[in-house]
Coordinates of N, CA, C and O in Angstrom, one line a residue:
X523 N 108.6 76.9 90.1 CA 108.5 78.1 91.8 C 108.1 79.3 91.6 O 108.9 80.0 90.9
X524 N 107.1 79.5 92.3 CA 107.3 81.3 93.1 C 108.0 81.6 94.5 O 107.2 81.4 94.8
X525 N 108.7 82.6 94.6 CA 108.2 83.2 95.4 C 107.9 85.1 95.7 O 107.5 85.5 94.7
X526 N 107.1 84.7 97.0 CA 106.6 86.1 97.6 C 106.6 85.5 98.8 O 107.2 85.0 99.7
X527 N 106.8 87.3 99.1 CA 107.3 88.2 100.4 C 106.1 89.0 100.7 O 105.4 89.7 100.4
X528 N 105.0 88.2 101.7 CA 104.0 88.5 102.5 C 104.7 89.4 104.0 O 105.2 89.1 104.8
X529 N 103.8 90.3 104.1 CA 103.8 91.5 105.2 C 102.4 90.6 106.0 O 101.2 90.7 105.2
X530 N 102.9 90.2 107.3 CA 102.0 89.6 107.9 C 102.4 90.4 109.2 O 103.3 90.4 110.2
X531 N 100.9 91.0 110.0 CA 100.7 91.5 111.3 C 100.1 90.5 112.7 O 99.8 89.8 112.3
X532 N 101.1 91.1 114.2 CA 99.8 89.8 115.0 C 101.4 88.9 115.3 O 101.3 88.7 116.5
X533 N 102.5 89.0 114.9 CA 103.4 87.7 114.9 C 104.3 88.8 116.7 O 104.9 89.2 116.4
X534 N 104.6 87.4 117.3 CA 105.5 88.3 118.4 C 106.3 87.6 118.7 O 107.6 88.0 119.8
X535 N 105.8 86.1 118.7 CA 106.9 85.6 119.4 C 107.8 84.0 118.6 O 107.2 83.4 117.5
X536 N 108.3 83.5 119.6 CA 108.6 82.4 118.5 C 107.8 81.0 118.1 O 107.3 80.1 117.3
X537 N 106.5 81.0 119.3 CA 105.1 80.0 119.4 C 104.7 80.6 117.9 O 104.2 79.7 116.9
X538 N 104.7 81.6 117.3 CA 104.0 82.9 116.2 C 104.5 81.9 115.3 O 104.1 81.6 113.8
X539 N 105.7 82.1 114.4 CA 107.3 81.9 114.3 C 106.0 79.7 113.5 O 107.0 79.8 112.6
X540 N 106.4 79.5 114.1 CA 105.9 78.1 114.3 C 104.1 77.6 114.3 O 104.2 76.6 112.7
X541 N 103.4 78.8 114.5 CA 102.5 78.6 114.3 C 102.2 78.6 112.5 O 101.8 78.1 111.8
X542 N 103.1 80.0 111.8 CA 102.5 80.1 110.1 C 103.3 79.4 109.6 O 102.7 78.4 108.6
X543 N 104.5 78.5 110.3 CA 105.8 78.5 109.2 C 104.6 76.4 108.8 O 105.1 76.2 108.2
X544 N 104.4 76.0 110.3 CA 104.1 74.5 110.5 C 102.4 74.9 109.7 O 102.3 73.6 108.8
X545 N 101.4 75.8 109.4 CA 100.5 76.0 109.2 C 100.5 76.1 107.5 O 100.1 75.7 106.3
X546 N 101.5 76.5 107.0 CA 101.4 76.8 105.2 C 102.5 75.9 104.8 O 102.0 76.0 103.8
X547 N 103.1 75.1 105.8 CA 104.2 74.3 105.0 C 103.2 73.3 105.0 O 103.9 72.1 103.8
X548 N 102.7 72.7 106.1 CA 101.5 71.7 105.5 C 101.0 72.0 104.2 O 99.9 70.8 104.1
X549 N 100.5 72.5 103.8 CA 100.0 73.0 102.6 C 100.7 72.9 101.0 O 101.7 72.4 101.0
X550 N 99.6 71.9 100.4 CA 100.2 71.0 99.1 C 101.3 72.0 98.3 O 99.8 73.0 98.1
X551 N 101.9 71.9 98.0 CA 102.5 72.9 96.8 C 103.4 74.1 97.4 O 104.7 74.8 96.8
X552 N 103.6 73.8 98.9 CA 104.3 74.5 99.4 C 106.0 74.2 99.8 O 105.7 73.0 100.4
X553 N 106.8 75.0 98.9 CA 108.1 74.3 99.2 C 109.1 74.6 99.9 O 109.6 73.8 101.1
X554 N 109.3 76.6 100.3 CA 109.6 76.9 101.8 C 108.9 78.0 102.7 O 108.3 78.6 101.4
X555 N 108.6 78.0 103.8 CA 108.5 79.3 104.1 C 109.6 79.9 105.0 O 110.0 78.8 106.1
X556 N 109.7 80.9 105.3 CA 110.6 81.3 106.5 C 110.0 82.9 106.6 O 109.7 83.6 105.8
X557 N 109.9 82.5 108.0 CA 109.1 84.1 109.1 C 110.3 84.6 109.1 O 111.1 84.3 110.0
X558 N 110.5 85.9 108.8 CA 111.3 87.4 109.4 C 110.5 88.0 109.9 O 109.7 88.4 110.1
X559 N 110.3 87.3 111.6 CA 109.8 88.3 113.3 C 110.3 89.8 113.4 O 109.4 90.4 113.2
X560 N 111.4 89.9 112.9 CA 111.9 91.3 113.7 C 110.8 92.1 112.0 O 110.9 93.9 112.1
X561 N 111.1 91.8 111.3 CA 110.6 93.1 109.8 C 109.2 92.1 109.9 O 108.2 92.7 108.3
X562 N 108.6 91.5 110.2 CA 106.9 90.7 110.2 C 106.4 90.5 108.4 O 105.4 90.8 108.1
X563 N 108.1 90.1 108.2 CA 107.1 89.3 107.2 C 107.6 87.9 106.5 O 108.2 87.7 107.2
X564 N 107.2 87.2 106.0 CA 107.0 85.6 105.7 C 107.3 85.8 104.2 O 106.8 86.2 103.4
X565 N 108.4 84.5 104.3 CA 108.9 84.7 102.3 C 108.4 83.0 101.9 O 108.9 82.2 102.8
X566 N 107.9 82.4 101.0 CA 107.3 81.0 100.9 C 107.5 81.0 99.3 O 107.7 81.8 98.8
X567 N 108.6 79.6 98.8 CA 108.2 79.5 97.9 C 107.5 78.4 97.6 O 106.9 77.7 98.6
X568 N 106.7 78.2 96.5 CA 105.8 77.3 96.3 C 104.7 76.9 94.8 O 105.6 78.2 94.2
X569 N 104.2 76.3 94.6 CA 104.3 76.3 93.2 C 102.9 76.6 93.1 O 101.7 75.7 93.3
X570 N 102.9 77.6 92.0 CA 101.6 77.5 91.5 C 100.4 76.9 91.2 O 99.4 76.6 91.1
X571 N 100.3 76.1 90.3 CA 99.6 74.9 89.6 C 98.8 74.1 90.8 O 97.8 72.9 90.2
X572 N 99.8 74.1 92.1 CA 99.0 73.0 93.1 C 99.0 74.1 94.2 O 97.7 73.9 94.5
X573 N 98.9 75.8 94.7 CA 98.0 76.1 95.6 C 98.8 77.4 95.1 O 99.1 78.0 94.8
X574 N 97.1 78.2 95.9 CA 97.0 79.5 95.5 C 97.6 80.5 96.3 O 97.9 80.1 97.7
X575 N 98.1 82.0 95.6 CA 98.6 82.7 97.1 C 97.5 83.1 98.1 O 97.0 83.2 99.3
X576 N 96.5 83.0 97.2 CA 95.0 83.0 98.4 C 94.8 82.4 99.6 O 94.8 82.7 100.0
X577 N 94.9 81.3 99.1 CA 94.9 79.4 100.3 C 96.4 80.0 101.2 O 95.8 80.0 102.6
X578 N 97.0 80.6 101.1 CA 99.0 80.7 101.8 C 97.8 82.0 102.6 O 97.3 81.4 103.6
X579 N 97.7 83.0 101.8 CA 97.1 84.1 102.6 C 96.2 82.9 104.0 O 95.9 84.7 105.3
X580 N 94.2 83.1 103.7 CA 94.0 82.3 103.9 C 94.5 81.9 105.1 O 93.5 81.3 106.7
X581 N 95.4 80.4 104.8 CA 96.1 79.9 106.7 C 96.5 80.6 107.0 O 96.6 80.5 108.5
X582 N 97.1 81.4 106.4 CA 98.2 83.0 108.1 C 97.4 83.3 108.5 O 97.3 83.3 110.0
X583 N 95.6 84.2 107.6 CA 94.9 84.4 108.8 C 94.1 83.3 109.9 O 93.9 83.6 110.5
X584 N 94.3 82.3 108.9 CA 93.4 81.1 110.6 C 94.4 81.6 111.6 O 93.8 80.2 112.5
X585 N 95.9 81.6 111.2 CA 96.4 81.6 112.8 C 95.4 82.6 113.0 O 97.0 82.6 114.2
X586 N 95.5 83.5 112.8 CA 95.1 84.5 113.9 C 95.9 86.1 113.5 O 95.4 86.9 114.4
X587 N 96.4 86.2 112.9 CA 97.4 86.8 112.6 C 97.1 87.7 110.8 O 96.0 87.3 110.1
X588 N 97.4 89.3 110.5 CA 96.7 90.3 109.7 C 97.5 90.2 108.2 O 98.7 90.2 108.9
X589 N 97.2 89.7 107.7 CA 98.3 89.4 106.0 C 98.1 90.4 105.4 O 96.6 91.8 105.1
X590 N 99.1 91.7 105.2 CA 98.9 93.3 104.7 C 98.7 92.9 103.0 O 99.6 92.3 102.2

């Protein structure tokens, strides 16, 4: 398992947290997703052999947020 923290801009409320956690959490290979709204960060634990970091970032962007 690999752990990564992604900076995500545009999240402002509980709905944003649910959107990101829900969409990323559904990806095969993602074990854990924790959104820190105050710090605009998303901590993700995932299996590199099942899902790429690019795919995770793309999924967050598809929800309408900006990945830095």
